[in-house]
Short mmCIF file of C-alpha atoms in Angstrom, two decimals:
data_model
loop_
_atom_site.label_atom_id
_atom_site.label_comp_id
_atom_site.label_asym_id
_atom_site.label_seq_id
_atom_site.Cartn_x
_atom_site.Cartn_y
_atom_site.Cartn_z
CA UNK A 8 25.02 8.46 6.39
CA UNK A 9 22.80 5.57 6.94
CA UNK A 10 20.56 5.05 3.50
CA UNK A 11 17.41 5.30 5.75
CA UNK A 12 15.59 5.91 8.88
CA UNK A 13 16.43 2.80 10.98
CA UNK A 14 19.00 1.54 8.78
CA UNK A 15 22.56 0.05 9.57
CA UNK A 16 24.48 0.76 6.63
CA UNK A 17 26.85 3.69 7.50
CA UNK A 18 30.18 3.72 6.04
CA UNK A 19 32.84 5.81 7.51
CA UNK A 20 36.55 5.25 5.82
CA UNK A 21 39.41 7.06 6.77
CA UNK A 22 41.99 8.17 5.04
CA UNK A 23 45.60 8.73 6.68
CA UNK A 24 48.31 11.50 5.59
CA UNK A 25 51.58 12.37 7.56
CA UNK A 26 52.96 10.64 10.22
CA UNK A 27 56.21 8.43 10.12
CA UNK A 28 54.33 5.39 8.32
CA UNK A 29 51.81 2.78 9.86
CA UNK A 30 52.50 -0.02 11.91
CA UNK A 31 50.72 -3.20 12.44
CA UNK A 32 46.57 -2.74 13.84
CA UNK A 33 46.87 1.57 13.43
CA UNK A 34 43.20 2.00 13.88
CA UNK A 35 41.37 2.08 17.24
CA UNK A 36 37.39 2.05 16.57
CA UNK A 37 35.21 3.20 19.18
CA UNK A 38 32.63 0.55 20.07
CA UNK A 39 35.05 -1.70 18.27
CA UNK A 40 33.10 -1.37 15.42
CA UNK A 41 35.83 -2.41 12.89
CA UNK A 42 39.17 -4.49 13.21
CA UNK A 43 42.50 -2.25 14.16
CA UNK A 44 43.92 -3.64 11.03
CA UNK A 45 41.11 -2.04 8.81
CA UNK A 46 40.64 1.92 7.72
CA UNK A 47 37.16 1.11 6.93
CA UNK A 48 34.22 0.73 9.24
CA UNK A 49 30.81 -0.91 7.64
CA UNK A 50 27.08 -1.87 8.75
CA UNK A 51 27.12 1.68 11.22
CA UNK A 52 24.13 2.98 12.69
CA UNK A 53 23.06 6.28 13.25
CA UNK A 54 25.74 8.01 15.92
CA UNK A 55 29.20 9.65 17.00
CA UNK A 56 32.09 7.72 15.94
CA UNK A 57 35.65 8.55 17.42
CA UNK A 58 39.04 6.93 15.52
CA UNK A 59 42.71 7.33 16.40
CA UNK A 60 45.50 6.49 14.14
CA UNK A 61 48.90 5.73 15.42
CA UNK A 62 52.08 5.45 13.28
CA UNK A 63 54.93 3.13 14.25
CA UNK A 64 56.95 5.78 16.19
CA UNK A 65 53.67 5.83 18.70
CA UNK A 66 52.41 9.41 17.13
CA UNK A 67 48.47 9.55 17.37
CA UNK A 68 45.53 11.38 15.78
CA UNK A 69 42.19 11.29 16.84
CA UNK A 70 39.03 12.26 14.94
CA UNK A 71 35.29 11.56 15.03
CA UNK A 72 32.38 11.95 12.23
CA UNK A 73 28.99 11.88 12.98
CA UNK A 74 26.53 9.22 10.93
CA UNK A 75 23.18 10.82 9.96
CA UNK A 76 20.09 9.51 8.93
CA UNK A 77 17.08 10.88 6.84
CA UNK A 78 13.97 11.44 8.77
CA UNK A 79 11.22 8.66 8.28
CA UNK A 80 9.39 8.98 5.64
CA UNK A 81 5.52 10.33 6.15
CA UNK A 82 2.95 10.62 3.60
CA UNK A 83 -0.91 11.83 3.56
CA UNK A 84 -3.09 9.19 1.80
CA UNK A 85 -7.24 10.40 1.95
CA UNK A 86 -9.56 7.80 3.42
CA UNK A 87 -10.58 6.10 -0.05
CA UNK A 88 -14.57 6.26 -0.46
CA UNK A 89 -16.37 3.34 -0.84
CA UNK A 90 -17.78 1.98 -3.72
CA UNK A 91 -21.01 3.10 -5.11
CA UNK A 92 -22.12 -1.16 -5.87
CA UNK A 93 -20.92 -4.42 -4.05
CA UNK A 94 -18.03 -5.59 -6.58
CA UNK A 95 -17.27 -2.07 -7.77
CA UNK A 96 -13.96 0.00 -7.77
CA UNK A 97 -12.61 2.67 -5.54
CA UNK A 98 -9.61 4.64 -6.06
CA UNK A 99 -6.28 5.11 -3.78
CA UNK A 100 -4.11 8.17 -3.54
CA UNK A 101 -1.12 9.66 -2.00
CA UNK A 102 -1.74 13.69 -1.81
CA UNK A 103 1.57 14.39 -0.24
CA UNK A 104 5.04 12.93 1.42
CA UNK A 105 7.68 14.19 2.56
CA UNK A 106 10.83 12.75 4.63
CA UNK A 107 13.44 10.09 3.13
CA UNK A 108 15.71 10.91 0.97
CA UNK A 109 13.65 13.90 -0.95
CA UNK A 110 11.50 14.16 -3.97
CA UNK A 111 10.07 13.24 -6.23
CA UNK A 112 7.80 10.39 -3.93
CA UNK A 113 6.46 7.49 -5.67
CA UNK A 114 3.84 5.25 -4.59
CA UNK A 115 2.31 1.74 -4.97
CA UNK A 116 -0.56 -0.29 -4.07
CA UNK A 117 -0.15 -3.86 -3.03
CA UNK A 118 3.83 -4.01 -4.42
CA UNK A 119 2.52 -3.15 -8.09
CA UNK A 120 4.15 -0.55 -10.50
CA UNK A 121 4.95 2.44 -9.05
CA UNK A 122 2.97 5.49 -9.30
CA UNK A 123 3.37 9.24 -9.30
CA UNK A 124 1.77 10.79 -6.05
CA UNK A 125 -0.83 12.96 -8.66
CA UNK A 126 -2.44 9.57 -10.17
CA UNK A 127 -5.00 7.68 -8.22
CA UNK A 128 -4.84 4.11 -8.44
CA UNK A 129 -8.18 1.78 -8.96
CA UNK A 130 -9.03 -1.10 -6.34
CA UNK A 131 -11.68 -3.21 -5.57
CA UNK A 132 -13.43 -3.04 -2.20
CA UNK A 133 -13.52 -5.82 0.67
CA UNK A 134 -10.23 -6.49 0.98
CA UNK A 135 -7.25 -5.02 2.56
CA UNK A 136 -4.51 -3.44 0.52
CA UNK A 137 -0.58 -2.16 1.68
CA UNK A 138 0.24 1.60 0.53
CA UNK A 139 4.01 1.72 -0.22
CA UNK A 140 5.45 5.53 -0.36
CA UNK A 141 8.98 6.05 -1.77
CA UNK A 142 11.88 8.29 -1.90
CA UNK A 143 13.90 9.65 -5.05
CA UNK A 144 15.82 6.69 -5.30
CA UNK A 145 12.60 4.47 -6.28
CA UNK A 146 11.90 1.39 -3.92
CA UNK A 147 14.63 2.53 -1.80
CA UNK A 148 13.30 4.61 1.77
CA UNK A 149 10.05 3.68 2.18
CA UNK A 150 6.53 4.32 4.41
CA UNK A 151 4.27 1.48 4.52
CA UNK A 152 0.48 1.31 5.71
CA UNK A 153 -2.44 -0.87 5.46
CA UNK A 154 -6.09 -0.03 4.79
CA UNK A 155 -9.12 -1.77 4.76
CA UNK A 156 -11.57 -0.97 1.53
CA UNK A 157 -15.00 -0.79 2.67
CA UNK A 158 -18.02 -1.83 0.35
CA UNK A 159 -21.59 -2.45 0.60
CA UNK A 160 -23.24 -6.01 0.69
CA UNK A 161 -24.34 -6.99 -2.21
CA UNK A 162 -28.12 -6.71 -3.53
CA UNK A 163 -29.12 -10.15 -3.65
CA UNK A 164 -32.71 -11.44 -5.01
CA UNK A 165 -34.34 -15.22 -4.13
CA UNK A 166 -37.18 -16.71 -6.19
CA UNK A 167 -38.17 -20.46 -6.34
CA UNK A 168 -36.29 -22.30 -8.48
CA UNK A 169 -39.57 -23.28 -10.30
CA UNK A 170 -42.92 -22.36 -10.50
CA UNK A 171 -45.81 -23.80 -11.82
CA UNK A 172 -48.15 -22.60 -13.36
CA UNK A 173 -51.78 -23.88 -14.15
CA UNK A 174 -53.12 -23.98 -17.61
CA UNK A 175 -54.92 -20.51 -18.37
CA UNK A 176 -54.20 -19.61 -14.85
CA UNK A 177 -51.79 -16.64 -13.91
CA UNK A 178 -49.33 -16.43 -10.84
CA UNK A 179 -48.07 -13.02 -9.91
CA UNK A 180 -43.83 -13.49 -9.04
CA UNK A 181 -42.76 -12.11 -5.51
CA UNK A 182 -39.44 -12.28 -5.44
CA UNK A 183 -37.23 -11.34 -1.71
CA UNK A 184 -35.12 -8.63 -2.54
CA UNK A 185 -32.20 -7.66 0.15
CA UNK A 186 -31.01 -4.83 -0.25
CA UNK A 187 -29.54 -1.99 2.43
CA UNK A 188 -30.59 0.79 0.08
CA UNK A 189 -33.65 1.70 -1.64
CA UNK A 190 -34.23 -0.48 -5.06
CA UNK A 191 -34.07 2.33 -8.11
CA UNK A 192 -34.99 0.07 -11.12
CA UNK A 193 -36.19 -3.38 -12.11
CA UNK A 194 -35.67 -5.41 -15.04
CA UNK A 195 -36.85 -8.92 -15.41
CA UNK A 196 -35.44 -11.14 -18.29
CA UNK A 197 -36.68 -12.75 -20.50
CA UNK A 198 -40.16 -10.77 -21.00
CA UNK A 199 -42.06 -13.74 -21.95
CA UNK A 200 -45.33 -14.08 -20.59
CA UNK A 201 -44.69 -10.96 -17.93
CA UNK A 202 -47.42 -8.39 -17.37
CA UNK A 203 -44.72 -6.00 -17.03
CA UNK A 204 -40.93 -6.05 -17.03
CA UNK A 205 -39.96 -3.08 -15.09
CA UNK A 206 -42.05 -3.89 -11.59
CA UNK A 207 -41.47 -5.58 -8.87
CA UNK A 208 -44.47 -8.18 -8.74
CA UNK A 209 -45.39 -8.76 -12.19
CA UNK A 210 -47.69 -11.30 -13.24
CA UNK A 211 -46.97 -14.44 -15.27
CA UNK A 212 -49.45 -15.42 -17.92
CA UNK A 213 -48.78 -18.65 -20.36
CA UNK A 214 -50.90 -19.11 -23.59
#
């Protein structure tokens, strides 16, 4: 049989007993798909093959085998979730496959180390990554996909890049926060001089 779905690697090699010993070119291939001189056909796709051997007294045989091939390869990989924070992980995983050449499946993310299809694998978000699926025989039958990890934009806060700030005078900050969810905490840093380090619009108070 083929190796895998698709493939052209079929092998069929025949083997001759009886007859009153071979002549020159014994074989006839259908499709011609080896020389009449050769008892080995390679590179076969999937399919019906018919051979006939004839000895040097003109006495024929003729068989056939059939080439198989494993079913593709299909696997069930959940919709990662996003991540909670622009620049944050997600996690990948393959819940089930079947097809190929049998268990046990293996899988990989973006050509790394292989993984079993009970471990989730960690990736970053904004960016597209390949999902590799494989049979048994490790990196041999394969099911490829690509997905595109989602994140949100990031939360992103704009201030002067100085401020002055008059001699026993005070300025309160108000900073332009973007953000597509509601803000949960604030900490400003350092603490010097703030009114408060923990609100949006402190005030700023040199000696």
């Amino acid at each position: 049989n083929v190796s895998c779905a698709g493939e052209e690697d079929g092998i069929i090699k025949l083997s001759v007993q009886g007859g009153n010993g071979l002549g020159g070119d014994p074989f006839t291939w259908s499709l011609g798909v080896a020389s009449p001189s050769d008892s080995t056909a390679t590179d076969l796709s999937p399919g019906r093959y018919f051979m006939t051997v004839t000895d040097q007294n003109g006495c024929s045989d003729t068989t056939s085998y059939v080439i198989g091939e494993p079913i593709p390869i299909q696997a069930i990989i959940p919709t990662p979730t996003e991540p909670l924070c622009f620049g944050d992980q997600t996690t990948i995983s393959v819940t089930s496959a079947s097809g190929g050449n049998g268990a046990p499946y293996q899988f990989s993310v973006n050509n790394t180390s292989l993984s079993p299809l009970d471990r989730v694998v960690p990736v970053f978000g904004g960016q597209e990554v390949t999902i590799s699926v494989f049979d048994f025989r490790g990196r041999g039958c394969s099911f490829d996909t690509t997905l595109f990890i989602s994140q949100p934009p990031p939360v992103e806060v704009a201030l002067p890049d100085e401020i002055e700030v008059q001699l026993g005078d005070s300025v309160r900050l108000s900073p332009d926060v973007f953000s597509t969810q509601p803000i949960d905490s604030i900490i400003w840093s350092p603490t010097t001089y703030l009114s408060q380090n923990n609100i949006l619009n402190p005030t700023i108070r040199p000696i």
